[in-house]
Short mmCIF file of C-alpha atoms in Angstrom, two decimals:
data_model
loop_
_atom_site.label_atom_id
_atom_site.label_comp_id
_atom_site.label_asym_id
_atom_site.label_seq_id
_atom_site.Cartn_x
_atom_site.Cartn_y
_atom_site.Cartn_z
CA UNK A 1320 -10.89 -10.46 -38.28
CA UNK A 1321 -12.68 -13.48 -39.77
CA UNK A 1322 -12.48 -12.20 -42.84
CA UNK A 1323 -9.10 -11.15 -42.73
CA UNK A 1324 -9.42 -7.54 -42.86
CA UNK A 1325 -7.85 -7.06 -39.33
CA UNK A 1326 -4.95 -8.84 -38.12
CA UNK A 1327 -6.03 -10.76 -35.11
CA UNK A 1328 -5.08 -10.63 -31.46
CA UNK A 1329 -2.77 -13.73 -32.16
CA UNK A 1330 -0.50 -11.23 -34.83
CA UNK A 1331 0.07 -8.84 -31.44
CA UNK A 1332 3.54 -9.17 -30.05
CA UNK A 1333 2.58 -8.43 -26.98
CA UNK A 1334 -0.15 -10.89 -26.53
CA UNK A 1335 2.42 -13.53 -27.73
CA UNK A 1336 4.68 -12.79 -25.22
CA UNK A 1337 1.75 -12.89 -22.79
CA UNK A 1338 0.91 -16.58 -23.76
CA UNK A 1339 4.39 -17.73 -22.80
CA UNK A 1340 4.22 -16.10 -19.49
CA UNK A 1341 0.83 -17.52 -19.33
CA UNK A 1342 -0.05 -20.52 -16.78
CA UNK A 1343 -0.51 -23.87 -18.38
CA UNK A 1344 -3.82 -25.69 -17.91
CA UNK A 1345 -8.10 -24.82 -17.80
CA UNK A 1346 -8.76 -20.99 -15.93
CA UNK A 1347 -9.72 -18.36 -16.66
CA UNK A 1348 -7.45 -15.50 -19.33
CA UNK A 1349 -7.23 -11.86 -20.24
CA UNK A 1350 -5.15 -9.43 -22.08
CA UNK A 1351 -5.31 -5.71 -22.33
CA UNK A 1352 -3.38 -3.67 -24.44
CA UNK A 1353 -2.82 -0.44 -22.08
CA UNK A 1354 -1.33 2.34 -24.20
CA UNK A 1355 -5.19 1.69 -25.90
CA UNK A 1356 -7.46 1.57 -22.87
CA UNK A 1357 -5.97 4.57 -21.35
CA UNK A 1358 -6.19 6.37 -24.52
CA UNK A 1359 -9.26 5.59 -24.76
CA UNK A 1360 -10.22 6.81 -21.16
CA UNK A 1361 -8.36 10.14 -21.77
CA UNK A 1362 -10.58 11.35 -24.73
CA UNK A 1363 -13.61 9.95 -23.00
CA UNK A 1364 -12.50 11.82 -19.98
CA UNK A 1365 -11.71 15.29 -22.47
CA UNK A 1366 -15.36 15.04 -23.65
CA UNK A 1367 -17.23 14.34 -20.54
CA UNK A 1368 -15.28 17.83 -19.43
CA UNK A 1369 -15.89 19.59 -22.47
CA UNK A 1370 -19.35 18.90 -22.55
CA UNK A 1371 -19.95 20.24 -18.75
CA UNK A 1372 -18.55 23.56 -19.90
CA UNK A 1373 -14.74 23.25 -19.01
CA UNK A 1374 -12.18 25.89 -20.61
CA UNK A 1375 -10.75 23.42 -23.37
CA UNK A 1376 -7.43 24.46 -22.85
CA UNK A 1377 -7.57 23.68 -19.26
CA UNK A 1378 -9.69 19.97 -20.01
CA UNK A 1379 -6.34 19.53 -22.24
CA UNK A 1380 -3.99 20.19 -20.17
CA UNK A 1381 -5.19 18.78 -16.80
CA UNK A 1382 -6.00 15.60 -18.39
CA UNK A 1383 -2.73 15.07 -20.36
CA UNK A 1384 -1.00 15.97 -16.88
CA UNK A 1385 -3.18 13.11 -15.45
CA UNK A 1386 -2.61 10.65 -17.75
CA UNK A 1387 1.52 11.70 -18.40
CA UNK A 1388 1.55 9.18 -15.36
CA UNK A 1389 0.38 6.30 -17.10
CA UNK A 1390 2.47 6.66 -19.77
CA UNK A 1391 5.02 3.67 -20.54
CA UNK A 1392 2.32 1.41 -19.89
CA UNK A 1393 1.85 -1.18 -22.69
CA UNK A 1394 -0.10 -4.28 -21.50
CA UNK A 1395 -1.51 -6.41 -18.83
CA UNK A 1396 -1.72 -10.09 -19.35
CA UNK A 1397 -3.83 -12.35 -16.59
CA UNK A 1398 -4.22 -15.80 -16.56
CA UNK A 1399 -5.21 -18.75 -13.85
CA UNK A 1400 -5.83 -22.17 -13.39
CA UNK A 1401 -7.31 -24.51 -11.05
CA UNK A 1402 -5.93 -27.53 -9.72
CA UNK A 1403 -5.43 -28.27 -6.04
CA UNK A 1404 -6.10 -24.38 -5.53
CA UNK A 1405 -6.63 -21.86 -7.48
CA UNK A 1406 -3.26 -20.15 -8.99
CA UNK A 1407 -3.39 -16.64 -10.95
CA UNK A 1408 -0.22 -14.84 -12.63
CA UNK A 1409 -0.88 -11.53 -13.67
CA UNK A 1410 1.94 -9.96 -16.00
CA UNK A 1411 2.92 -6.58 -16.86
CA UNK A 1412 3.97 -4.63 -19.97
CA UNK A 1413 5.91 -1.63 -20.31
CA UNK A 1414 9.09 0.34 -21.79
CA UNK A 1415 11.44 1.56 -19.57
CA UNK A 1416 12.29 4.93 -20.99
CA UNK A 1417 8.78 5.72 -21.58
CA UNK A 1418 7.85 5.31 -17.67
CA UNK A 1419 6.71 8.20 -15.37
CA UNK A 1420 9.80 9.11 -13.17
CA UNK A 1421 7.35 8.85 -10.13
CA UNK A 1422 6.68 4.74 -10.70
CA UNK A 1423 10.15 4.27 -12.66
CA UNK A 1424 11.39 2.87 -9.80
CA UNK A 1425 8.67 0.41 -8.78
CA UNK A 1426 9.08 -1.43 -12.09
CA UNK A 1427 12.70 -1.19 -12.64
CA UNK A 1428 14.52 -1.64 -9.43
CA UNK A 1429 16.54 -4.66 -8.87
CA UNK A 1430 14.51 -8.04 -6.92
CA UNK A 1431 15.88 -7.98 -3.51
CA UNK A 1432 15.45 -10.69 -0.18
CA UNK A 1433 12.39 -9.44 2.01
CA UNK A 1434 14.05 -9.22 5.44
CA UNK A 1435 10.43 -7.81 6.75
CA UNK A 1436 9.03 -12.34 6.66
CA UNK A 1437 11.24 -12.10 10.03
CA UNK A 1438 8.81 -10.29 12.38
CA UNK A 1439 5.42 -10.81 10.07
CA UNK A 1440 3.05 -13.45 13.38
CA UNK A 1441 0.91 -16.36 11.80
CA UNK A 1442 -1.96 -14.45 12.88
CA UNK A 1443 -1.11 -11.63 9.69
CA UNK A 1444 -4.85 -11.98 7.57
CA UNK A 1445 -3.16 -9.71 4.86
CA UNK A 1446 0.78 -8.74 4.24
CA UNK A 1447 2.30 -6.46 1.89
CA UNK A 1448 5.28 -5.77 1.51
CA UNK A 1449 7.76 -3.64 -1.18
CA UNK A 1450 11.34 -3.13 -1.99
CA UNK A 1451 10.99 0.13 -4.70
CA UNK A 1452 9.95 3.17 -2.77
CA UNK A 1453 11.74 5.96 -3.92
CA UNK A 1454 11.22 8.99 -1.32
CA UNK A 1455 13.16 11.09 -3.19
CA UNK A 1456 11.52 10.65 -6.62
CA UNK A 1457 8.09 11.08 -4.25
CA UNK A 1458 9.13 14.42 -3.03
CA UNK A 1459 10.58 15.54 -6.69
CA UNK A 1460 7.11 15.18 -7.96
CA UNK A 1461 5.56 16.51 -4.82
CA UNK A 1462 7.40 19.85 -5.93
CA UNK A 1463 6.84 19.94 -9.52
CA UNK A 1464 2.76 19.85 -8.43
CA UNK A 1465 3.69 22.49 -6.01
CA UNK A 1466 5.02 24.64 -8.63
CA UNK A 1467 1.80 23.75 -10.96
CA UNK A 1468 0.00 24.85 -8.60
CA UNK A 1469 2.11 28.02 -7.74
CA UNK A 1470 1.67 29.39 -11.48
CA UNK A 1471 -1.86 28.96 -11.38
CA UNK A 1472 -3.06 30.71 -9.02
CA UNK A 1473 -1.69 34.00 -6.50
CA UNK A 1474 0.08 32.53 -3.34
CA UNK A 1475 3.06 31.66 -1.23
CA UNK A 1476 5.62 30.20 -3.62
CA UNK A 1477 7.05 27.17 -3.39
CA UNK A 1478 10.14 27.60 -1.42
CA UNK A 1479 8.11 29.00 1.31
CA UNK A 1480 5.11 26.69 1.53
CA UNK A 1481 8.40 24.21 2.35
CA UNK A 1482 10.12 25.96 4.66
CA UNK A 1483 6.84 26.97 6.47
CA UNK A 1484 6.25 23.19 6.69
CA UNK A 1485 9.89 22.67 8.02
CA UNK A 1486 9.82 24.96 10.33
CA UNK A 1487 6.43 23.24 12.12
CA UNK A 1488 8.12 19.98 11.80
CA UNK A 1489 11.70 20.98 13.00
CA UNK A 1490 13.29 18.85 10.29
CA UNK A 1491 14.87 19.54 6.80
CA UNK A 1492 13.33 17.00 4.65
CA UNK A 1493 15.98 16.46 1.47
CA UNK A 1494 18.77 16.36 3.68
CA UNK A 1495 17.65 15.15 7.13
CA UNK A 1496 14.54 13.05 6.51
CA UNK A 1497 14.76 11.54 3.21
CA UNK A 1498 18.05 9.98 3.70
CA UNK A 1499 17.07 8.43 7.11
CA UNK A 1500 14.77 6.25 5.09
CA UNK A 1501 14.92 3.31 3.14
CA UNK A 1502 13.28 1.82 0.03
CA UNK A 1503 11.34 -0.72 1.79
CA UNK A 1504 7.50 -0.10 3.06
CA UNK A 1505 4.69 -2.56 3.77
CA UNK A 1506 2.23 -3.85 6.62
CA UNK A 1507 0.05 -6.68 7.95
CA UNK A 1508 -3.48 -6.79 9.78
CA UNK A 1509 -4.75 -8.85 11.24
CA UNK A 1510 -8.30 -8.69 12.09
CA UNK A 1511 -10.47 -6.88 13.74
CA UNK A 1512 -11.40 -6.12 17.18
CA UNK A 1513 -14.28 -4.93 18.62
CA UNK A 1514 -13.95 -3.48 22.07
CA UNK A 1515 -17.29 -1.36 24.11
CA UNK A 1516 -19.17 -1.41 20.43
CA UNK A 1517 -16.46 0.29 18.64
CA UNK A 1518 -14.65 -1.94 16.02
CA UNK A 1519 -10.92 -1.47 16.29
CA UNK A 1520 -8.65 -2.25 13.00
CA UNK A 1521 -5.32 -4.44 13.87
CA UNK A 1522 -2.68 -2.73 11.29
CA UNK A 1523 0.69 -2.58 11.61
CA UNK A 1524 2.89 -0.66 9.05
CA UNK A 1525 6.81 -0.55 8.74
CA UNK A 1526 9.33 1.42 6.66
CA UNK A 1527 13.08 0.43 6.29
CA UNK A 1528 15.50 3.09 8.10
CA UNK A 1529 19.17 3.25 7.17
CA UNK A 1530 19.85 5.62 10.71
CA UNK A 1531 18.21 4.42 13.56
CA UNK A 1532 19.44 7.34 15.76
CA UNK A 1533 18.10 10.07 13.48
CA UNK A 1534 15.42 8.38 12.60
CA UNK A 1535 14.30 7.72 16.43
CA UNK A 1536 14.71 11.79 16.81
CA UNK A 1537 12.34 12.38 14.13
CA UNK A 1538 9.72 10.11 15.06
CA UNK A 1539 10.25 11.71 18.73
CA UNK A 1540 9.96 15.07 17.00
CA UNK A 1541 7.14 14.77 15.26
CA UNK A 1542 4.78 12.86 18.01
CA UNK A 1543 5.82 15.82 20.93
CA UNK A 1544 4.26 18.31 18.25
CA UNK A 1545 0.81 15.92 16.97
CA UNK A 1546 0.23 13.85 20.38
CA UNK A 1547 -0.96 15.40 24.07
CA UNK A 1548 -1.26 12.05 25.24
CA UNK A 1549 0.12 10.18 28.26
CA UNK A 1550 3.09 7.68 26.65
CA UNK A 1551 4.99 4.78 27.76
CA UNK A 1552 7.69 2.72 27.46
CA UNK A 1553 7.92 -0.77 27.99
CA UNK A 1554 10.88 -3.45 27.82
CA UNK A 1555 9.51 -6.66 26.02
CA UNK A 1556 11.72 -9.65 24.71
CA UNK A 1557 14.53 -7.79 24.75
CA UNK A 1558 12.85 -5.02 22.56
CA UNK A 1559 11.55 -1.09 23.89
CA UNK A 1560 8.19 -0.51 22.70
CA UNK A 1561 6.46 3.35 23.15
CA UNK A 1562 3.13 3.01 23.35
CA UNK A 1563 0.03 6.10 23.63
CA UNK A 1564 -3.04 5.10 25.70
CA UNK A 1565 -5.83 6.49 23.56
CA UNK A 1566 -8.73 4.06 23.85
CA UNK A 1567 -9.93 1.14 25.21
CA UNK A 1568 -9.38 -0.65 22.18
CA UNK A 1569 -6.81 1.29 20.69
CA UNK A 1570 -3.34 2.07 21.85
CA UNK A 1571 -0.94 3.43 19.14
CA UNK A 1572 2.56 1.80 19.40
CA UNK A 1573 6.02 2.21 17.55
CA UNK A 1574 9.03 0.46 18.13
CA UNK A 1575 12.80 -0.16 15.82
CA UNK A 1576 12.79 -3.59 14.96
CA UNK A 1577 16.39 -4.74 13.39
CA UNK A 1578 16.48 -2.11 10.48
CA UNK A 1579 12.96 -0.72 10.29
CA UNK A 1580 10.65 1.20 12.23
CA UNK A 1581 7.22 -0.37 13.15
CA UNK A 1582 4.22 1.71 14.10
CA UNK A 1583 0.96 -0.33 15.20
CA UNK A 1584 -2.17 0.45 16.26
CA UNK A 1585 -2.10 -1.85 19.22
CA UNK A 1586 0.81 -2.93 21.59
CA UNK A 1587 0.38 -6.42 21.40
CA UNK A 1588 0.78 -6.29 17.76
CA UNK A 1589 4.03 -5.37 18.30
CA UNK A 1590 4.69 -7.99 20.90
CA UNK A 1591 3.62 -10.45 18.67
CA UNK A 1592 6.18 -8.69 15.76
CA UNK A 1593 8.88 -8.91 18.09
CA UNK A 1594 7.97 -12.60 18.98
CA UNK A 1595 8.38 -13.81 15.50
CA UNK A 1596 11.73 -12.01 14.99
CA UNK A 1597 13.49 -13.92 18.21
CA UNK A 1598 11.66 -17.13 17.35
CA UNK A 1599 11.46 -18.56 13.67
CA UNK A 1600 8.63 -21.59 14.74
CA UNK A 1601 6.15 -17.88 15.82
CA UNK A 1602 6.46 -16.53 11.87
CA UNK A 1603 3.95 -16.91 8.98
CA UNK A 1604 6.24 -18.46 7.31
CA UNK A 1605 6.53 -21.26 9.24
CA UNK A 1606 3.27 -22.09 9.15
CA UNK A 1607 2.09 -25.50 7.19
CA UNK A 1608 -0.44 -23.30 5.74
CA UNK A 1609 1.49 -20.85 4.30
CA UNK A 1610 4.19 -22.76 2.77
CA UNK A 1611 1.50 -24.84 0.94
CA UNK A 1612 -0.43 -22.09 -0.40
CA UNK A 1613 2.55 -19.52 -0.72
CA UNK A 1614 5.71 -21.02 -2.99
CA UNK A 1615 7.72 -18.91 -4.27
CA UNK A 1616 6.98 -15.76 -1.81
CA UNK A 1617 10.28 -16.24 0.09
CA UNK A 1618 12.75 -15.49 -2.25
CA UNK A 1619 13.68 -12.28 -4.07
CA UNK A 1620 11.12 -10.38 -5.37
CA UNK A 1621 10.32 -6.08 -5.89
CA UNK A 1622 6.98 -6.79 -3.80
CA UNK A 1623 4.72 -9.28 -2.14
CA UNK A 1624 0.93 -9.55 -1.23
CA UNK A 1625 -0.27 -12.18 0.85
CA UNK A 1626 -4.26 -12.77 1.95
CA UNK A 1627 -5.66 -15.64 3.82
CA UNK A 1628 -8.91 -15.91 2.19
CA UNK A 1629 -10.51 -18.01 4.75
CA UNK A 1630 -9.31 -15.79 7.81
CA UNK A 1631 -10.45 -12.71 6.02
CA UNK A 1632 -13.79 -14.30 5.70
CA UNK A 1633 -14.10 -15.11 9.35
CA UNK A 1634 -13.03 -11.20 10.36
CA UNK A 1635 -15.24 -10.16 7.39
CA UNK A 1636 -18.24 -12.06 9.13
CA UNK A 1637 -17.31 -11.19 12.40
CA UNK A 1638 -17.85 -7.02 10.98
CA UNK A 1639 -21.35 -8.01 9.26
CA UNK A 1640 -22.26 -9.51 12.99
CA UNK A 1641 -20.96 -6.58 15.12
CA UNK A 1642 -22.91 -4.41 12.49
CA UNK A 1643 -26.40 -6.07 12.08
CA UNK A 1644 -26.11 -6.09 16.23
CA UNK A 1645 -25.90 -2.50 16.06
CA UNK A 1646 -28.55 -2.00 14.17
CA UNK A 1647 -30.89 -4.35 15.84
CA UNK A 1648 -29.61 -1.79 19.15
CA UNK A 1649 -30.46 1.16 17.20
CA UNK A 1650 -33.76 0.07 16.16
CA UNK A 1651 -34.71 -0.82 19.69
CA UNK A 1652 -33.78 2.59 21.24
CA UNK A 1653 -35.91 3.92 18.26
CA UNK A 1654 -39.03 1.94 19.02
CA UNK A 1655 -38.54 2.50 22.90
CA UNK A 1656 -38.59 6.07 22.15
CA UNK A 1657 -41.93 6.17 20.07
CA UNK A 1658 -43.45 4.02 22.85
#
């Protein structure tokens, strides 16, 4: 480059483009021109195969299959800064028509208002949310690897390996399932909880449903055919939360909250869901905290991801504690015994 026998980075289009998207000011920067790194992970990955004995028709094909996903993919531009915090913008590259139908729509839907900020509690460590799901384009693909696999190898077709699975779950999924869902899927935890030595994950997860009714008989459907446990319902704040008594500790809950459904892995995270939704001072949003460290999150965007560094480093410590306590147990029963 110095001697002018490559063009240099600054001649790229793409990393031009990158520096005006780029944050102003000292941080830290980085550019990667996709279409090349993948490339050069595919024939890395073709020799590493080849090498180990793999039919080279097979190495070709598999890994071209593999990659086909990826394709569309041009560049990934990074760049921070640090002033009163730290601020990062990461930007991505890609054509359109070249994109994998399976994460078309994740790049190219339209920004839309994130509803889900209603119901997510102050106590939320990490949130994410997303407005580009496509079920449909999910369960295209799922069939085209069905069929893959189909022609490879002696078997039910198809067809039948999806209407066997219909059949156990009572439901026809492109015309009674898909549509019953919207594009909208995300989550929050928030923390951990550790209850007779067993640490407990606090996760709650929520997909957009465009038909509460049907939707309600399919969740009803599926738990009377995957859960033998004792259930419950219970009226809170105006709002009917089912709830399955597995564990001290853990208690698997679902609920329809405005237009989505809400499945947690505790009842109280639920509670606290439904507490947020009636009263705008009990949200994240609302929070001093979050609408210093968080501009720009509450308008219209394809997704969101939110962490609270500090709280994730008190739940992180609070694992590392509950673990070296364990082992400190475990050791003792171990030197008991060779006493």
């Amino acid at each position: 480059v110095l001697d002018k026998r490559r063009p240099a980075l600054t001649q790229d289009a793409l990393y031009r483009e990158m520096q005006k998207d780029s944050l102003d000011g000292r941080g830290i920067a980085g550019y990667v021109r996709l279409e090349k790194f993948y490339g050069l992970l595919k024939d890395l990955t073709k020799t590493l195969w080849s090498r180990q004995g793999a039919d080279a028709e097979l190495v070709e094909k598999t890994v071209e299959e593999r990659y086909a996903r990826l394709r569309g993919m041009l560049a990934l531009g990074f760049s921070s800064r640090f002033e009163a915090g730290l601020e990062a913008r990461a930007s991505l590259y890609f054509d359109k028509e070249k994109l994998s139908p399976l994460i078309s729509p994740v790049y190219t839907c339209v920004p839309r208002e994130n509803r889900s900020w209603r119901f997510v509690p102050p106590k939320a460590v990490i949130y994410q949310w997303g407005a580009c799901y496509d079920l449909k384009a999910y369960w295209e693909q799922t069939k085209a690897e069905l069929a893959q696999l189909s022609s490879r190898a002696q078997g039910p077709s198809p067809a039948e390996i999806i209407a066997a699975y219909e059949k156990e779950i009572g439901f026809d999924i492109e015309r009674e399932v898909i549509p019953v869902f919207g594009h909208e899927f995300g989550g929050f935890f928030t923390g951990v909880d550790i209850v007779q030595e067993r640490l407990w994950p606090q996760v709650v997860l929520f997909v957009e449903i465009k038909d509460h009714e049907k939707a309600e008989g399919f969740v009803k459907n599926i738990i009377s055919k995957v859960a033998a446990l004792p259930s419950r319902q219970e009226e809170y704040n105006g709002q009917v939360i089912t709830s399955f008594q597995w564990t001290a500790g853990f208690s698997p809950s679902y609920t329809f909250l405005e237009d989505y459904l809400l499945v947690a892995t505790k009842d109280d995270l639920i509670k606290a869901a439904r507490d947020a939704a009636v009263e705008p001072a009990k949200r994240l949003t609302a929070q001093p905290f979050f609408q210093d460290a968080a501009p720009g999150l509450g308008g219209k965007n394809n997704s969101v991801f939110y962490l609270r560094a500090d709280a994730l480093a008190r739940q992180t410590e609070k694992v590392l504690v509950w673990r070296h306590e364990q082992y400190l147990r475990e050791a003792a029963k171990q030197e008991a015994f060779l006493k």
